[in-house]
Amino acid sequence: MKKLSVSLVAMLVLLSLFGSLVMADNHGEMAKVRVLHASPDAPAVDVYVNGDLTLEEVPFKTDSGYLEVPAGTHDVEVFAAGTEYAAGEGVLQADLEVEAGKAYTVAAANLLESIEFVVAEDSMEVTEGQAKIRVGHLSPDAPAVDVGIIGGDALFSGAEFPGITDYAEVAPDTYDLEIRLPDGTQVLPLEGTELAADTVYSVFAVNTVDSLEVIALVDYEAAASPDEMPTTGLGTPQQPQSMWLLIGGALVLIAASGFVWRKRFQ
Amino acid sequence: MSLRSEEVGFAVKAEPAWTEQPEPAEKVKEIKPTETPAKQAPNPINELNQPGIAPEALAIPSIGLEADITHLGVTDTGEMAVPDNGDELSWFSPGYRPGQRGRAVIAGHVDDLDGPAVFWDLTELEPGDEILVSGEDRELRFKVHKMESVPLDLADVDSVFGYHSSPELVLITCSGTYDYDRGTREERLIVYASLSEE
């Protein structure tokens, strides 16, 4: 807990530095990126973006939430937590290209000896009143699976490691879902899954096949926004009429003196 | 895990204390006795449920502010609507709810015909100050993490009212000098706060 508060302070310091930069950019040029640790035997990791320590001690099965990053290409490098940074020495490195206004999941997947990035673009929209869901197969030794209604149709078929499916849009409701082998053998039940309206979900199957489990994340929830900011002042300051009188008076004086001058030089 | 970035609110990922309790109990009932106990682990998708509250009142102890909140949408001209008095606050109810993932926006006047109004002292907030929002018999605690005063034309409305992967509260009032042509002040003071982990 102590560690957390220390890093919170660090965050606030960074935040104040960041804040002005981000603001100067006017958020239009920003992209969203979240990092997910999905490598079952890898230790907690530190993530460096362009050489800066950006995420600290991310344990397995944890995600960072979306971070705002400028659009463009970023050097993302992963180190075992606490390792001193040296460019190119990380367990995993990628030049990640992100576009303005888009969102991405960057998962560190597979076993440590062959750890790899799995990158997917995340949806930031959903048809009004509908729910959206996709699945990611990030269990390195698990076979291809289907995800579907128990005793019913598959929503996703043949998801293979290391892949993230497209989204499927469904009516908001409670579903008895399961992860199963294509022959119908259940791998993991997900009964009573409540999918809410206006919400986009990603469900990742992680860990090794003998201890397969699921990480669920919300990618997006839709809500309305106005076109314009509010007008939050009821008062109308007094028109500074005295100011105008002064300026007017000054003008009259200048005009008058000009008149005098001209008169003198005629 | 800790995080060094703007997204201080990330820590909220841990289940907040106020998450509705009755639901898991109902679910336990639904599970048939024939099923193996190992499968009673909570459904991780349902753990994401974080509906937030419809806010009724707001308090900021550090500046001695307490005010009621009305629920409003947009004006005829597409602006976020605001109360017709200087005492109340308005929550943009078509947007995100306080405590839901995303930015819930509450606005208040800086002044009214008699002088200073409910958000007159908002500029005095400091990072870390607490904002308490109550409604539906719950109280949510937010901590200020960023403040900016933005010229009206540069305000990024989609971002201010936009999605965020953790719950945030945004307070807005007017700032800057009065623009007689537009009939409003030139800037908007925007305060960003993140839901505290309790």
mmCIF file with all atom_site columns, C-alpha atoms in Angstrom, chain A residues 4 7-8 10-11 14-15 18 23 26-28 32 53-59 62-68 186 189-195 201 203 214 216-240, chain B residues 1-8 10 13 23 27 35 39 43-46 48 74 77-80 82 84-86 92 94-96 100-101 107-113 145-146 148 152 154-159 161 163 165 172-174 178 180 183-184 188 190:
data_model
loop_
_atom_site.group_PDB
_atom_site.id
_atom_site.type_symbol
_atom_site.label_atom_id
_atom_site.label_alt_id
_atom_site.label_comp_id
_atom_site.label_asym_id
_atom_site.label_entity_id
_atom_site.label_seq_id
_atom_site.pdbx_PDB_ins_code
_atom_site.Cartn_x
_atom_site.Cartn_y
_atom_site.Cartn_z
_atom_site.occupancy
_atom_site.B_iso_or_equiv
_atom_site.pdbx_formal_charge
_atom_site.auth_seq_id
_atom_site.auth_comp_id
_atom_site.auth_asym_id
_atom_site.auth_atom_id
_atom_site.pdbx_PDB_model_num
ATOM 1   C CA . LEU A 1 4   ? 1.042   2.560   -4.172  1.00 0.00 ? 4   LEU A CA 1
ATOM 2   C CA . SER A 1 7   ? 3.720   5.918   -7.109  1.00 0.00 ? 7   SER A CA 1
ATOM 3   C CA . LEU A 1 8   ? 0.528   7.932   -6.834  1.00 0.00 ? 8   LEU A CA 1
ATOM 4   C CA . ALA A 1 10  ? 4.865   10.111  -8.982  1.00 0.00 ? 10  ALA A CA 1
ATOM 5   C CA . MET A 1 11  ? 1.746   9.915   -11.088 1.00 0.00 ? 11  MET A CA 1
ATOM 6   C CA . LEU A 1 14  ? 3.849   13.235  -14.186 1.00 0.00 ? 14  LEU A CA 1
ATOM 7   C CA . LEU A 1 15  ? 0.258   14.220  -14.517 1.00 0.00 ? 15  LEU A CA 1
ATOM 8   C CA . PHE A 1 18  ? 1.581   15.652  -18.958 1.00 0.00 ? 18  PHE A CA 1
ATOM 9   C CA . MET A 1 23  ? -4.000  20.142  -23.306 1.00 0.00 ? 23  MET A CA 1
ATOM 10  C CA . ASN A 1 26  ? -6.306  19.522  -27.814 1.00 0.00 ? 26  ASN A CA 1
ATOM 11  C CA . HIS A 1 27  ? -7.273  15.852  -27.487 1.00 0.00 ? 27  HIS A CA 1
ATOM 12  C CA . GLY A 1 28  ? -8.038  15.438  -31.195 1.00 0.00 ? 28  GLY A CA 1
ATOM 13  C CA . LYS A 1 32  ? -6.258  5.141   -26.478 1.00 0.00 ? 32  LYS A CA 1
ATOM 14  C CA . LEU A 1 53  ? 8.405   4.049   -17.465 1.00 0.00 ? 53  LEU A CA 1
ATOM 15  C CA . THR A 1 54  ? 4.676   4.185   -18.077 1.00 0.00 ? 54  THR A CA 1
ATOM 16  C CA . LEU A 1 55  ? 3.228   1.172   -16.250 1.00 0.00 ? 55  LEU A CA 1
ATOM 17  C CA . GLU A 1 56  ? 4.828   -0.335  -13.197 1.00 0.00 ? 56  GLU A CA 1
ATOM 18  C CA . GLU A 1 57  ? 4.486   -3.851  -11.817 1.00 0.00 ? 57  GLU A CA 1
ATOM 19  C CA . VAL A 1 58  ? 1.655   -5.063  -13.989 1.00 0.00 ? 58  VAL A CA 1
ATOM 20  C CA . PRO A 1 59  ? 0.864   -8.593  -12.760 1.00 0.00 ? 59  PRO A CA 1
ATOM 21  C CA . THR A 1 62  ? -4.239  -7.288  -15.114 1.00 0.00 ? 62  THR A CA 1
ATOM 22  C CA . ASP A 1 63  ? -4.994  -4.539  -17.558 1.00 0.00 ? 63  ASP A CA 1
ATOM 23  C CA . SER A 1 64  ? -4.029  -0.885  -17.409 1.00 0.00 ? 64  SER A CA 1
ATOM 24  C CA . GLY A 1 65  ? -7.283  0.715   -18.449 1.00 0.00 ? 65  GLY A CA 1
ATOM 25  C CA . TYR A 1 66  ? -7.043  3.051   -21.407 1.00 0.00 ? 66  TYR A CA 1
ATOM 26  C CA . LEU A 1 67  ? -4.104  5.429   -21.511 1.00 0.00 ? 67  LEU A CA 1
ATOM 27  C CA . GLU A 1 68  ? -4.242  8.486   -23.731 1.00 0.00 ? 68  GLU A CA 1
ATOM 28  C CA . GLN A 1 186 ? -17.499 -27.798 -22.321 1.00 0.00 ? 186 GLN A CA 1
ATOM 29  C CA . PRO A 1 189 ? -19.094 -22.354 -18.250 1.00 0.00 ? 189 PRO A CA 1
ATOM 30  C CA . LEU A 1 190 ? -20.160 -18.693 -18.227 1.00 0.00 ? 190 LEU A CA 1
ATOM 31  C CA . GLU A 1 191 ? -23.724 -19.081 -17.067 1.00 0.00 ? 191 GLU A CA 1
ATOM 32  C CA . GLY A 1 192 ? -25.925 -16.097 -16.325 1.00 0.00 ? 192 GLY A CA 1
ATOM 33  C CA . THR A 1 193 ? -23.742 -13.709 -18.309 1.00 0.00 ? 193 THR A CA 1
ATOM 34  C CA . GLU A 1 194 ? -25.464 -10.333 -18.252 1.00 0.00 ? 194 GLU A CA 1
ATOM 35  C CA . LEU A 1 195 ? -24.714 -8.245  -21.308 1.00 0.00 ? 195 LEU A CA 1
ATOM 36  C CA . TYR A 1 201 ? -17.152 -6.199  -24.014 1.00 0.00 ? 201 TYR A CA 1
ATOM 37  C CA . VAL A 1 203 ? -13.627 -11.533 -23.005 1.00 0.00 ? 203 VAL A CA 1
ATOM 38  C CA . VAL A 1 214 ? -11.474 -15.604 -18.271 1.00 0.00 ? 214 VAL A CA 1
ATOM 39  C CA . ALA A 1 216 ? -13.557 -9.670  -18.976 1.00 0.00 ? 216 ALA A CA 1
ATOM 40  C CA . LEU A 1 217 ? -13.086 -6.018  -19.875 1.00 0.00 ? 217 LEU A CA 1
ATOM 41  C CA . VAL A 1 218 ? -15.431 -3.254  -20.909 1.00 0.00 ? 218 VAL A CA 1
ATOM 42  C CA . ASP A 1 219 ? -14.113 -1.590  -24.062 1.00 0.00 ? 219 ASP A CA 1
ATOM 43  C CA . TYR A 1 220 ? -16.720 1.112   -24.246 1.00 0.00 ? 220 TYR A CA 1
ATOM 44  C CA . GLU A 1 221 ? -20.047 2.248   -22.854 1.00 0.00 ? 221 GLU A CA 1
ATOM 45  C CA . ALA A 1 222 ? -22.105 4.634   -24.931 1.00 0.00 ? 222 ALA A CA 1
ATOM 46  C CA . ALA A 1 223 ? -23.744 7.775   -23.576 1.00 0.00 ? 223 ALA A CA 1
ATOM 47  C CA . ALA A 1 224 ? -24.923 11.018  -25.101 1.00 0.00 ? 224 ALA A CA 1
ATOM 48  C CA . SER A 1 225 ? -22.956 14.235  -25.133 1.00 0.00 ? 225 SER A CA 1
ATOM 49  C CA . PRO A 1 226 ? -24.155 17.743  -25.950 1.00 0.00 ? 226 PRO A CA 1
ATOM 50  C CA . ASP A 1 227 ? -22.929 19.802  -28.926 1.00 0.00 ? 227 ASP A CA 1
ATOM 51  C CA . GLU A 1 228 ? -21.788 22.703  -26.799 1.00 0.00 ? 228 GLU A CA 1
ATOM 52  C CA . MET A 1 229 ? -20.509 23.483  -23.330 1.00 0.00 ? 229 MET A CA 1
ATOM 53  C CA . PRO A 1 230 ? -23.008 24.926  -20.815 1.00 0.00 ? 230 PRO A CA 1
ATOM 54  C CA . THR A 1 231 ? -23.444 28.653  -20.214 1.00 0.00 ? 231 THR A CA 1
ATOM 55  C CA . THR A 1 232 ? -22.683 28.731  -16.537 1.00 0.00 ? 232 THR A CA 1
ATOM 56  C CA . GLY A 1 233 ? -23.050 32.334  -15.521 1.00 0.00 ? 233 GLY A CA 1
ATOM 57  C CA . LEU A 1 234 ? -26.366 34.077  -14.989 1.00 0.00 ? 234 LEU A CA 1
ATOM 58  C CA . GLY A 1 235 ? -24.826 37.413  -14.221 1.00 0.00 ? 235 GLY A CA 1
ATOM 59  C CA . THR A 1 236 ? -24.097 40.020  -16.899 1.00 0.00 ? 236 THR A CA 1
ATOM 60  C CA . PRO A 1 237 ? -21.458 42.366  -15.604 1.00 0.00 ? 237 PRO A CA 1
ATOM 61  C CA . GLN A 1 238 ? -22.403 46.051  -15.884 1.00 0.00 ? 238 GLN A CA 1
ATOM 62  C CA . GLN A 1 239 ? -21.393 47.513  -19.224 1.00 0.00 ? 239 GLN A CA 1
ATOM 63  C CA . PRO A 1 240 ? -18.454 49.703  -18.286 1.00 0.00 ? 240 PRO A CA 1
ATOM 64  C CA . MET B 2 1   ? 0.215   -2.552  -9.984  1.00 0.00 ? 1   MET B CA 1
ATOM 65  C CA . SER B 2 2   ? 0.672   1.111   -10.294 1.00 0.00 ? 2   SER B CA 1
ATOM 66  C CA . LEU B 2 3   ? 0.482   3.417   -13.145 1.00 0.00 ? 3   LEU B CA 1
ATOM 67  C CA . ARG B 2 4   ? 2.327   6.527   -14.100 1.00 0.00 ? 4   ARG B CA 1
ATOM 68  C CA . SER B 2 5   ? 0.179   8.573   -16.321 1.00 0.00 ? 5   SER B CA 1
ATOM 69  C CA . GLU B 2 6   ? -2.776  10.836  -16.514 1.00 0.00 ? 6   GLU B CA 1
ATOM 70  C CA . GLU B 2 7   ? -5.163  7.981   -15.808 1.00 0.00 ? 7   GLU B CA 1
ATOM 71  C CA . VAL B 2 8   ? -4.880  8.132   -12.063 1.00 0.00 ? 8   VAL B CA 1
ATOM 72  C CA . PHE B 2 10  ? -7.241  3.375   -12.893 1.00 0.00 ? 10  PHE B CA 1
ATOM 73  C CA . LYS B 2 13  ? -10.643 -1.291  -11.122 1.00 0.00 ? 13  LYS B CA 1
ATOM 74  C CA . GLU B 2 23  ? -27.191 -9.534  -6.897  1.00 0.00 ? 23  GLU B CA 1
ATOM 75  C CA . LYS B 2 27  ? -27.309 -15.784 -8.527  1.00 0.00 ? 27  LYS B CA 1
ATOM 76  C CA . GLU B 2 35  ? -23.441 -28.507 -10.498 1.00 0.00 ? 35  GLU B CA 1
ATOM 77  C CA . LYS B 2 39  ? -18.150 -23.716 -11.013 1.00 0.00 ? 39  LYS B CA 1
ATOM 78  C CA . ASN B 2 43  ? -18.948 -14.753 -13.625 1.00 0.00 ? 43  ASN B CA 1
ATOM 79  C CA . PRO B 2 44  ? -16.167 -12.277 -14.494 1.00 0.00 ? 44  PRO B CA 1
ATOM 80  C CA . ILE B 2 45  ? -18.359 -10.569 -17.066 1.00 0.00 ? 45  ILE B CA 1
ATOM 81  C CA . ASN B 2 46  ? -21.002 -9.793  -14.454 1.00 0.00 ? 46  ASN B CA 1
ATOM 82  C CA . LEU B 2 48  ? -17.992 -5.567  -14.670 1.00 0.00 ? 48  LEU B CA 1
ATOM 83  C CA . VAL B 2 74  ? -29.564 19.854  -23.721 1.00 0.00 ? 74  VAL B CA 1
ATOM 84  C CA . THR B 2 77  ? -29.217 25.206  -29.241 1.00 0.00 ? 77  THR B CA 1
ATOM 85  C CA . GLY B 2 78  ? -27.481 21.979  -28.234 1.00 0.00 ? 78  GLY B CA 1
ATOM 86  C CA . GLU B 2 79  ? -25.726 23.285  -25.144 1.00 0.00 ? 79  GLU B CA 1
ATOM 87  C CA . MET B 2 80  ? -25.631 21.332  -21.921 1.00 0.00 ? 80  MET B CA 1
ATOM 88  C CA . VAL B 2 82  ? -28.076 24.473  -16.661 1.00 0.00 ? 82  VAL B CA 1
ATOM 89  C CA . ASP B 2 84  ? -32.257 28.716  -13.906 1.00 0.00 ? 84  ASP B CA 1
ATOM 90  C CA . ASN B 2 85  ? -30.838 29.704  -10.541 1.00 0.00 ? 85  ASN B CA 1
ATOM 91  C CA . GLY B 2 86  ? -27.422 30.162  -8.996  1.00 0.00 ? 86  GLY B CA 1
ATOM 92  C CA . PHE B 2 92  ? -26.106 16.031  -17.727 1.00 0.00 ? 92  PHE B CA 1
ATOM 93  C CA . PRO B 2 94  ? -28.249 11.725  -21.002 1.00 0.00 ? 94  PRO B CA 1
ATOM 94  C CA . GLY B 2 95  ? -24.527 11.192  -20.351 1.00 0.00 ? 95  GLY B CA 1
ATOM 95  C CA . TYR B 2 96  ? -22.665 8.925   -17.942 1.00 0.00 ? 96  TYR B CA 1
ATOM 96  C CA . GLN B 2 100 ? -20.298 4.451   -14.097 1.00 0.00 ? 100 GLN B CA 1
ATOM 97  C CA . ARG B 2 101 ? -17.264 4.126   -16.382 1.00 0.00 ? 101 ARG B CA 1
ATOM 98  C CA . ALA B 2 107 ? -22.380 22.089  -14.111 1.00 0.00 ? 107 ALA B CA 1
ATOM 99  C CA . GLY B 2 108 ? -23.115 25.096  -11.949 1.00 0.00 ? 108 GLY B CA 1
ATOM 100 C CA . HIS B 2 109 ? -23.188 28.843  -12.329 1.00 0.00 ? 109 HIS B CA 1
ATOM 101 C CA . VAL B 2 110 ? -20.228 30.961  -11.294 1.00 0.00 ? 110 VAL B CA 1
ATOM 102 C CA . ASP B 2 111 ? -22.417 33.992  -10.692 1.00 0.00 ? 111 ASP B CA 1
ATOM 103 C CA . ASP B 2 112 ? -26.015 35.148  -10.864 1.00 0.00 ? 112 ASP B CA 1
ATOM 104 C CA . LEU B 2 113 ? -27.810 38.488  -10.833 1.00 0.00 ? 113 LEU B CA 1
ATOM 105 C CA . HIS B 2 145 ? -6.817  15.219  -10.270 1.00 0.00 ? 145 HIS B CA 1
ATOM 106 C CA . LYS B 2 146 ? -6.864  17.882  -12.950 1.00 0.00 ? 146 LYS B CA 1
ATOM 107 C CA . GLU B 2 148 ? -8.090  23.462  -16.677 1.00 0.00 ? 148 GLU B CA 1
ATOM 108 C CA . LEU B 2 152 ? -14.921 28.177  -25.186 1.00 0.00 ? 152 LEU B CA 1
ATOM 109 C CA . LEU B 2 154 ? -11.194 25.155  -27.895 1.00 0.00 ? 154 LEU B CA 1
ATOM 110 C CA . ALA B 2 155 ? -13.189 23.047  -25.458 1.00 0.00 ? 155 ALA B CA 1
ATOM 111 C CA . ASP B 2 156 ? -13.217 19.421  -26.638 1.00 0.00 ? 156 ASP B CA 1
ATOM 112 C CA . VAL B 2 157 ? -16.823 18.604  -25.791 1.00 0.00 ? 157 VAL B CA 1
ATOM 113 C CA . ASP B 2 158 ? -16.562 14.955  -26.876 1.00 0.00 ? 158 ASP B CA 1
ATOM 114 C CA . SER B 2 159 ? -13.661 14.389  -24.546 1.00 0.00 ? 159 SER B CA 1
ATOM 115 C CA . PHE B 2 161 ? -18.372 14.258  -21.829 1.00 0.00 ? 161 PHE B CA 1
ATOM 116 C CA . TYR B 2 163 ? -15.945 7.562   -22.260 1.00 0.00 ? 163 TYR B CA 1
ATOM 117 C CA . SER B 2 165 ? -12.291 3.250   -18.609 1.00 0.00 ? 165 SER B CA 1
ATOM 118 C CA . ILE B 2 172 ? -17.912 22.789  -15.199 1.00 0.00 ? 172 ILE B CA 1
ATOM 119 C CA . THR B 2 173 ? -18.443 26.460  -14.590 1.00 0.00 ? 173 THR B CA 1
ATOM 120 C CA . CYS B 2 174 ? -17.689 29.680  -16.449 1.00 0.00 ? 174 CYS B CA 1
ATOM 121 C CA . TYR B 2 178 ? -17.223 38.420  -19.924 1.00 0.00 ? 178 TYR B CA 1
ATOM 122 C CA . TYR B 2 180 ? -20.552 40.958  -24.333 1.00 0.00 ? 180 TYR B CA 1
ATOM 123 C CA . GLY B 2 183 ? -23.313 36.907  -23.715 1.00 0.00 ? 183 GLY B CA 1
ATOM 124 C CA . THR B 2 184 ? -21.108 34.556  -21.729 1.00 0.00 ? 184 THR B CA 1
ATOM 125 C CA . ARG B 2 188 ? -14.885 27.222  -19.051 1.00 0.00 ? 188 ARG B CA 1
ATOM 126 C CA . ILE B 2 190 ? -13.230 22.142  -16.063 1.00 0.00 ? 190 ILE B CA 1
#
